[in-house]
mmCIF file of C-alpha atoms in Angstrom:
data_model
loop_
_atom_site.group_PDB
_atom_site.id
_atom_site.type_symbol
_atom_site.label_atom_id
_atom_site.label_comp_id
_atom_site.label_asym_id
_atom_site.label_seq_id
_atom_site.Cartn_x
_atom_site.Cartn_y
_atom_site.Cartn_z
ATOM 1 C CA MET A 1 9.168 -66.408 -17.867
ATOM 2 C CA SER A 2 6.524 -69.075 -17.499
ATOM 3 C CA ASN A 3 3.106 -67.843 -17.001
ATOM 4 C CA SER A 4 2.681 -69.675 -13.989
ATOM 5 C CA THR A 5 1.206 -68.660 -11.089
ATOM 6 C CA ILE A 6 3.136 -66.774 -8.319
ATOM 7 C CA THR A 7 3.392 -68.499 -5.053
ATOM 8 C CA GLN A 8 6.699 -67.321 -3.152
ATOM 9 C CA ALA A 9 7.340 -64.247 -1.847
ATOM 10 C CA MET A 10 9.463 -62.383 0.624
ATOM 11 C CA ILE A 11 9.476 -60.015 3.647
ATOM 12 C CA LEU A 12 12.838 -57.776 4.245
ATOM 13 C CA ALA A 13 13.020 -57.203 8.043
ATOM 14 C CA ALA A 14 16.540 -57.649 8.592
ATOM 15 C CA GLY A 15 16.903 -53.164 9.282
ATOM 16 C CA LYS A 16 17.690 -51.500 13.054
ATOM 17 C CA GLY A 17 14.938 -49.785 13.210
ATOM 18 C CA THR A 18 17.638 -46.920 14.664
ATOM 19 C CA ARG A 19 14.565 -44.725 13.545
ATOM 20 C CA LEU A 20 11.959 -46.626 16.286
ATOM 21 C CA ARG A 21 14.586 -46.073 18.730
ATOM 22 C CA PRO A 22 14.119 -46.856 21.836
ATOM 23 C CA LEU A 23 11.071 -48.966 20.446
ATOM 24 C CA THR A 24 13.620 -51.011 19.086
ATOM 25 C CA LEU A 25 15.918 -51.144 21.058
ATOM 26 C CA ASP A 26 15.022 -54.827 22.717
ATOM 27 C CA THR A 27 12.797 -55.480 19.648
ATOM 28 C CA PRO A 28 12.551 -55.926 16.527
ATOM 29 C CA LYS A 29 10.851 -53.300 13.732
ATOM 30 C CA PRO A 30 9.204 -56.130 12.458
ATOM 31 C CA LEU A 31 7.859 -56.962 15.958
ATOM 32 C CA VAL A 32 6.377 -53.869 16.788
ATOM 33 C CA GLU A 33 2.967 -53.649 17.404
ATOM 34 C CA VAL A 34 0.720 -52.267 15.035
ATOM 35 C CA GLY A 35 -3.054 -52.150 15.404
ATOM 36 C CA GLY A 36 -2.826 -54.969 18.215
ATOM 37 C CA GLN A 37 -0.354 -56.993 16.300
ATOM 38 C CA PRO A 38 3.246 -57.572 14.962
ATOM 39 C CA LEU A 39 3.411 -54.941 11.970
ATOM 40 C CA ILE A 40 5.030 -58.217 9.717
ATOM 41 C CA VAL A 41 2.391 -60.365 10.906
ATOM 42 C CA TRP A 42 -0.133 -57.816 8.760
ATOM 43 C CA HIS A 43 2.133 -59.047 5.539
ATOM 44 C CA ILE A 44 2.021 -62.896 6.143
ATOM 45 C CA LYS A 45 -1.634 -62.174 6.679
ATOM 46 C CA ALA A 46 -2.249 -60.806 3.619
ATOM 47 C CA LEU A 47 -0.434 -63.042 1.743
ATOM 48 C CA GLN A 48 -1.575 -65.845 3.326
ATOM 49 C CA ALA A 49 -5.219 -64.553 2.136
ATOM 50 C CA ALA A 50 -3.998 -64.025 -1.584
ATOM 51 C CA GLY A 51 -2.862 -67.302 -1.985
ATOM 52 C CA ILE A 52 1.080 -67.044 -1.705
ATOM 53 C CA THR A 53 2.093 -69.551 1.510
ATOM 54 C CA ASP A 54 5.347 -69.857 0.633
ATOM 55 C CA ILE A 55 7.447 -66.502 2.773
ATOM 56 C CA THR A 56 11.192 -66.196 2.506
ATOM 57 C CA ILE A 57 12.140 -63.484 5.222
ATOM 58 C CA ASN A 58 15.573 -62.460 5.650
ATOM 59 C CA ALA A 59 16.604 -61.410 9.831
ATOM 60 C CA SER A 60 19.519 -60.095 11.200
ATOM 61 C CA TRP A 61 18.964 -57.545 13.760
ATOM 62 C CA LEU A 62 17.182 -58.885 16.787
ATOM 63 C CA ALA A 63 16.623 -62.483 14.526
ATOM 64 C CA ASP A 64 16.493 -64.698 17.101
ATOM 65 C CA LYS A 65 13.676 -63.074 18.362
ATOM 66 C CA LEU A 66 11.722 -62.306 15.210
ATOM 67 C CA MET A 67 11.943 -66.235 14.228
ATOM 68 C CA ASP A 68 10.996 -67.264 17.993
ATOM 69 C CA THR A 69 8.193 -65.351 17.585
ATOM 70 C CA LEU A 70 6.593 -66.234 14.248
ATOM 71 C CA GLY A 71 8.908 -69.679 14.374
ATOM 72 C CA ASP A 72 7.612 -71.684 11.204
ATOM 73 C CA GLY A 73 4.780 -69.844 9.799
ATOM 74 C CA ALA A 74 2.519 -72.740 11.194
ATOM 75 C CA GLN A 75 0.465 -70.710 13.067
ATOM 76 C CA TYR A 76 -0.848 -68.444 10.126
ATOM 77 C CA GLY A 77 -1.073 -71.004 7.921
ATOM 78 C CA VAL A 78 2.349 -70.046 5.798
ATOM 79 C CA LYS A 79 5.525 -71.782 5.861
ATOM 80 C CA LEU A 80 8.549 -69.691 6.615
ATOM 81 C CA HIS A 81 11.767 -69.493 5.335
ATOM 82 C CA TRP A 82 14.766 -67.717 7.509
ATOM 83 C CA SER A 83 17.336 -66.464 5.706
ATOM 84 C CA VAL A 84 20.314 -65.115 8.315
ATOM 85 C CA GLU A 85 22.498 -62.413 7.923
ATOM 86 C CA GLY A 86 24.941 -61.342 10.375
ATOM 87 C CA ASP A 87 24.718 -59.043 12.713
ATOM 88 C CA GLU A 88 24.835 -56.362 9.494
ATOM 89 C CA PRO A 89 22.514 -56.611 7.183
ATOM 90 C CA LEU A 90 23.187 -57.504 3.876
ATOM 91 C CA GLU A 91 20.650 -54.462 2.778
ATOM 92 C CA THR A 92 17.665 -55.620 0.365
ATOM 93 C CA ALA A 93 19.413 -56.641 -2.278
ATOM 94 C CA GLY A 94 22.385 -58.508 -0.578
ATOM 95 C CA GLY A 95 19.525 -60.121 1.526
ATOM 96 C CA ILE A 96 17.312 -61.552 -1.661
ATOM 97 C CA PHE A 97 20.483 -62.200 -3.215
ATOM 98 C CA GLN A 98 21.587 -64.460 -0.005
ATOM 99 C CA ALA A 99 18.349 -65.738 0.432
ATOM 100 C CA LEU A 100 18.543 -67.104 -3.211
ATOM 101 C CA GLN A 101 22.577 -68.674 -3.284
ATOM 102 C CA SER A 102 20.852 -70.403 -0.488
ATOM 103 C CA GLY A 103 17.795 -71.890 -2.053
ATOM 104 C CA LYS A 104 15.250 -70.031 1.022
ATOM 105 C CA LEU A 105 14.223 -68.230 -1.867
ATOM 106 C CA ARG A 106 13.635 -70.478 -5.465
ATOM 107 C CA ASP A 107 14.933 -69.215 -8.379
ATOM 108 C CA GLU A 108 11.616 -67.796 -9.964
ATOM 109 C CA PRO A 109 9.547 -64.736 -9.319
ATOM 110 C CA PHE A 110 8.684 -63.578 -6.293
ATOM 111 C CA ILE A 111 6.434 -60.699 -4.233
ATOM 112 C CA LEU A 112 8.837 -58.514 -2.516
ATOM 113 C CA VAL A 113 7.167 -56.826 0.717
ATOM 114 C CA ASN A 114 9.150 -54.453 3.300
ATOM 115 C CA SER A 115 8.324 -55.111 6.635
ATOM 116 C CA ASP A 116 8.236 -51.342 7.939
ATOM 117 C CA VAL A 117 5.407 -50.408 5.565
ATOM 118 C CA TRP A 118 1.494 -50.992 6.291
ATOM 119 C CA THR A 119 -1.131 -51.665 4.084
ATOM 120 C CA THR A 120 -4.075 -52.581 2.935
ATOM 121 C CA TYR A 121 -3.930 -53.385 -0.451
ATOM 122 C CA ASP A 122 -4.703 -56.865 -1.817
ATOM 123 C CA PHE A 123 -1.724 -58.859 -2.908
ATOM 124 C CA ALA A 124 -4.478 -60.883 -4.806
ATOM 125 C CA GLN A 125 -3.275 -58.845 -7.596
ATOM 126 C CA LEU A 126 -0.252 -59.569 -8.160
ATOM 127 C CA ARG A 127 0.217 -63.334 -8.104
ATOM 128 C CA ASP A 128 -0.995 -63.661 -11.749
ATOM 129 C CA TYR A 129 1.455 -61.314 -12.784
ATOM 130 C CA THR A 130 3.552 -62.324 -14.951
ATOM 131 C CA LEU A 131 7.338 -60.682 -15.813
ATOM 132 C CA GLY A 132 8.154 -60.390 -19.420
ATOM 133 C CA ALA A 133 11.039 -62.295 -20.713
ATOM 134 C CA ASP A 134 13.425 -58.998 -20.224
ATOM 135 C CA GLN A 135 11.670 -57.623 -17.430
ATOM 136 C CA ARG A 136 13.361 -57.114 -14.269
ATOM 137 C CA ALA A 137 10.438 -56.225 -11.520
ATOM 138 C CA HIS A 138 7.221 -54.331 -10.932
ATOM 139 C CA LEU A 139 7.012 -51.764 -8.726
ATOM 140 C CA LEU A 140 3.741 -50.646 -6.928
ATOM 141 C CA LEU A 141 4.000 -47.401 -6.960
ATOM 142 C CA ILE A 142 1.974 -44.244 -4.316
ATOM 143 C CA ASP A 143 0.976 -40.982 -4.037
ATOM 144 C CA ASN A 144 3.893 -38.986 -2.282
ATOM 145 C CA PRO A 145 3.496 -38.948 1.477
ATOM 146 C CA GLU A 146 4.907 -35.619 3.390
ATOM 147 C CA HIS A 147 7.957 -37.146 4.339
ATOM 148 C CA ASN A 148 8.747 -37.903 0.815
ATOM 149 C CA ASP A 149 7.273 -35.281 -1.424
ATOM 150 C CA GLY A 150 9.989 -34.569 -4.007
ATOM 151 C CA GLY A 151 9.143 -39.107 -4.978
ATOM 152 C CA ASP A 152 10.797 -41.866 -6.347
ATOM 153 C CA PHE A 153 10.278 -42.621 -9.820
ATOM 154 C CA ALA A 154 8.563 -41.910 -12.448
ATOM 155 C CA ILE A 155 6.006 -44.248 -15.127
ATOM 156 C CA ASN A 156 6.068 -43.097 -19.062
ATOM 157 C CA ASN A 157 3.827 -45.743 -20.946
ATOM 158 C CA GLY A 158 4.062 -48.271 -18.222
ATOM 159 C CA LEU A 159 7.813 -47.841 -17.441
ATOM 160 C CA ALA A 160 9.242 -46.780 -14.936
ATOM 161 C CA SER A 161 12.692 -44.087 -14.792
ATOM 162 C CA GLU A 162 14.131 -42.246 -12.160
ATOM 163 C CA GLN A 163 13.291 -38.999 -13.971
ATOM 164 C CA PRO A 164 10.230 -37.959 -15.455
ATOM 165 C CA VAL A 165 9.417 -37.804 -19.064
ATOM 166 C CA GLY A 166 8.089 -33.726 -19.607
ATOM 167 C CA ASP A 167 5.764 -32.511 -17.029
ATOM 168 C CA ALA A 168 5.134 -36.158 -15.801
ATOM 169 C CA ASP A 169 4.818 -36.671 -12.100
ATOM 170 C CA LYS A 170 6.945 -38.931 -9.820
ATOM 171 C CA PHE A 171 5.686 -41.186 -7.290
ATOM 172 C CA THR A 172 6.852 -42.621 -3.701
ATOM 173 C CA PHE A 173 7.952 -46.755 -4.240
ATOM 174 C CA ALA A 174 5.778 -48.376 -1.742
ATOM 175 C CA GLY A 175 7.778 -50.988 -0.834
ATOM 176 C CA ILE A 176 5.796 -53.631 -2.610
ATOM 177 C CA SER A 177 6.831 -55.766 -6.094
ATOM 178 C CA VAL A 178 6.869 -58.231 -8.357
ATOM 179 C CA MET A 179 10.643 -59.169 -8.584
ATOM 180 C CA SER A 180 12.743 -61.151 -10.962
ATOM 181 C CA PRO A 181 16.103 -62.485 -9.572
ATOM 182 C CA THR A 182 17.998 -61.518 -12.385
ATOM 183 C CA LEU A 183 17.602 -58.414 -11.095
ATOM 184 C CA VAL A 184 20.116 -58.956 -8.404
ATOM 185 C CA GLU A 185 22.399 -61.499 -10.667
ATOM 186 C CA GLY A 186 25.837 -60.800 -10.615
ATOM 187 C CA LEU A 187 26.422 -59.619 -6.838
ATOM 188 C CA VAL A 188 28.847 -61.288 -4.551
ATOM 189 C CA SER A 189 27.660 -63.697 -1.644
ATOM 190 C CA GLY A 190 27.988 -61.881 1.551
ATOM 191 C CA GLN A 191 28.560 -58.602 0.739
ATOM 192 C CA PRO A 192 25.848 -55.647 1.801
ATOM 193 C CA ALA A 193 24.317 -53.818 -1.376
ATOM 194 C CA ALA A 194 20.979 -51.831 -2.294
ATOM 195 C CA LEU A 195 18.156 -52.604 -4.564
ATOM 196 C CA ALA A 196 17.794 -48.938 -5.450
ATOM 197 C CA PRO A 197 20.728 -48.296 -7.719
ATOM 198 C CA LEU A 198 20.098 -52.057 -9.266
ATOM 199 C CA LEU A 199 16.466 -50.521 -10.043
ATOM 200 C CA LYS A 200 18.083 -47.432 -11.479
ATOM 201 C CA GLN A 201 20.277 -49.481 -13.785
ATOM 202 C CA ALA A 202 17.667 -51.960 -15.319
ATOM 203 C CA MET A 203 14.846 -48.716 -16.374
ATOM 204 C CA ILE A 204 18.018 -47.122 -17.973
ATOM 205 C CA LYS A 205 17.174 -50.400 -19.784
ATOM 206 C CA PHE A 206 13.788 -50.293 -20.034
ATOM 207 C CA GLN A 207 13.344 -53.854 -18.179
ATOM 208 C CA ILE A 208 11.205 -52.181 -14.862
ATOM 209 C CA THR A 209 7.408 -51.702 -14.943
ATOM 210 C CA ALA A 210 5.165 -49.816 -12.075
ATOM 211 C CA GLU A 211 1.678 -48.369 -11.753
ATOM 212 C CA VAL A 212 0.315 -46.216 -9.503
ATOM 213 C CA ILE A 213 -2.314 -47.763 -6.321
ATOM 214 C CA THR A 214 -4.686 -45.693 -4.443
ATOM 215 C CA ASP A 215 -4.568 -47.836 -1.503
ATOM 216 C CA ASN A 216 -4.389 -46.986 1.929
ATOM 217 C CA TRP A 217 -0.590 -46.994 2.834
ATOM 218 C CA ILE A 218 1.971 -45.918 5.035
ATOM 219 C CA ASP A 219 5.810 -46.343 5.884
ATOM 220 C CA VAL A 220 6.069 -46.820 9.799
ATOM 221 C CA GLY A 221 9.280 -45.175 9.976
ATOM 222 C CA THR A 222 9.382 -43.753 13.241
ATOM 223 C CA ALA A 223 6.947 -43.001 16.066
ATOM 224 C CA GLU A 224 5.236 -40.135 15.018
ATOM 225 C CA ARG A 225 3.775 -42.197 12.021
ATOM 226 C CA LEU A 226 3.620 -45.338 13.987
ATOM 227 C CA ALA A 227 0.814 -42.980 16.076
ATOM 228 C CA GLN A 228 -0.433 -42.332 12.938
ATOM 229 C CA VAL A 229 -1.383 -45.413 11.869
ATOM 230 C CA ASN A 230 -2.249 -47.169 15.321
ATOM 231 C CA GLU A 231 -5.057 -44.508 15.119
ATOM 232 C CA PHE A 232 -5.701 -45.249 11.588
ATOM 233 C CA ILE A 233 -6.558 -48.313 11.886
ATOM 234 C CA GLU A 234 -8.491 -47.393 14.962
ATOM 235 C CA LYS A 235 -10.471 -44.991 13.982
ATOM 236 C CA ASN A 236 -11.837 -47.559 11.069
ATOM 237 C CA ASP A 237 -11.865 -50.447 13.122
ATOM 238 C CA ILE A 238 -9.996 -52.864 10.668
ATOM 239 C CA ASP A 239 -9.069 -55.776 11.785
ATOM 240 C CA ASN A 240 -7.049 -58.471 9.564
ATOM 241 C CA HIS A 241 -7.086 -61.363 11.990
ATOM 242 C CA GLN A 242 -8.899 -63.193 9.146
ATOM 243 C CA GLY A 243 -6.080 -61.853 6.696
ATOM 244 C CA ARG A 244 -8.592 -59.817 4.534
ATOM 245 C CA VAL A 245 -8.452 -55.436 5.026
ATOM 246 C CA ASN A 246 -11.488 -54.043 3.750
ATOM 247 C CA LEU A 247 -12.539 -50.369 3.303
#
């Protein structure tokens, strides 16, 4: 991989948000309001503040409503590229593959963000991250929240693994990473494919690195956690209308 600064990102936004129903029956999950603005807008503004202005978003469920609301990104100082999937989303890896195949996402490393997490993490910390020649991804992990107390991945000497070495801890994937397009090579166009199995295969080959972050983070997956994040934002008077969030 080249040593150039990362200039593009992809936000995964094609899910149906079934756990947030009935709220998401007529509102795409990324447009659910958090702290007075759509959840996905927090990411767009934070990426823009970090100098990442070339952003691809995949869409499926209520895609028209999502695109009508966000448009081409000019209102946020970014350029949004839309990768629209069918009625049934292509899942995480399938969505990335389609965005690459269509040219919406350029064939070079990118920052990948799940639209359904909220965080105060500063994306500028990833802008200058350089993937090694055989490195497929760099994952951000967090301490396990109550709803995922078993964790997802462990870290050993900076390398991510599905199982911990010795008595090492497992952590939860924060839904934020630097990704190489090579991770999804070989997928079949139009076929749904999940990201986790590809990550686990690459971990066996020592191709995935990871680090643990301590920033505020929450998976806004249920009505209860949506209420929690809104309460947290109000209590701490957080405002990212200027992009950066500082606590």
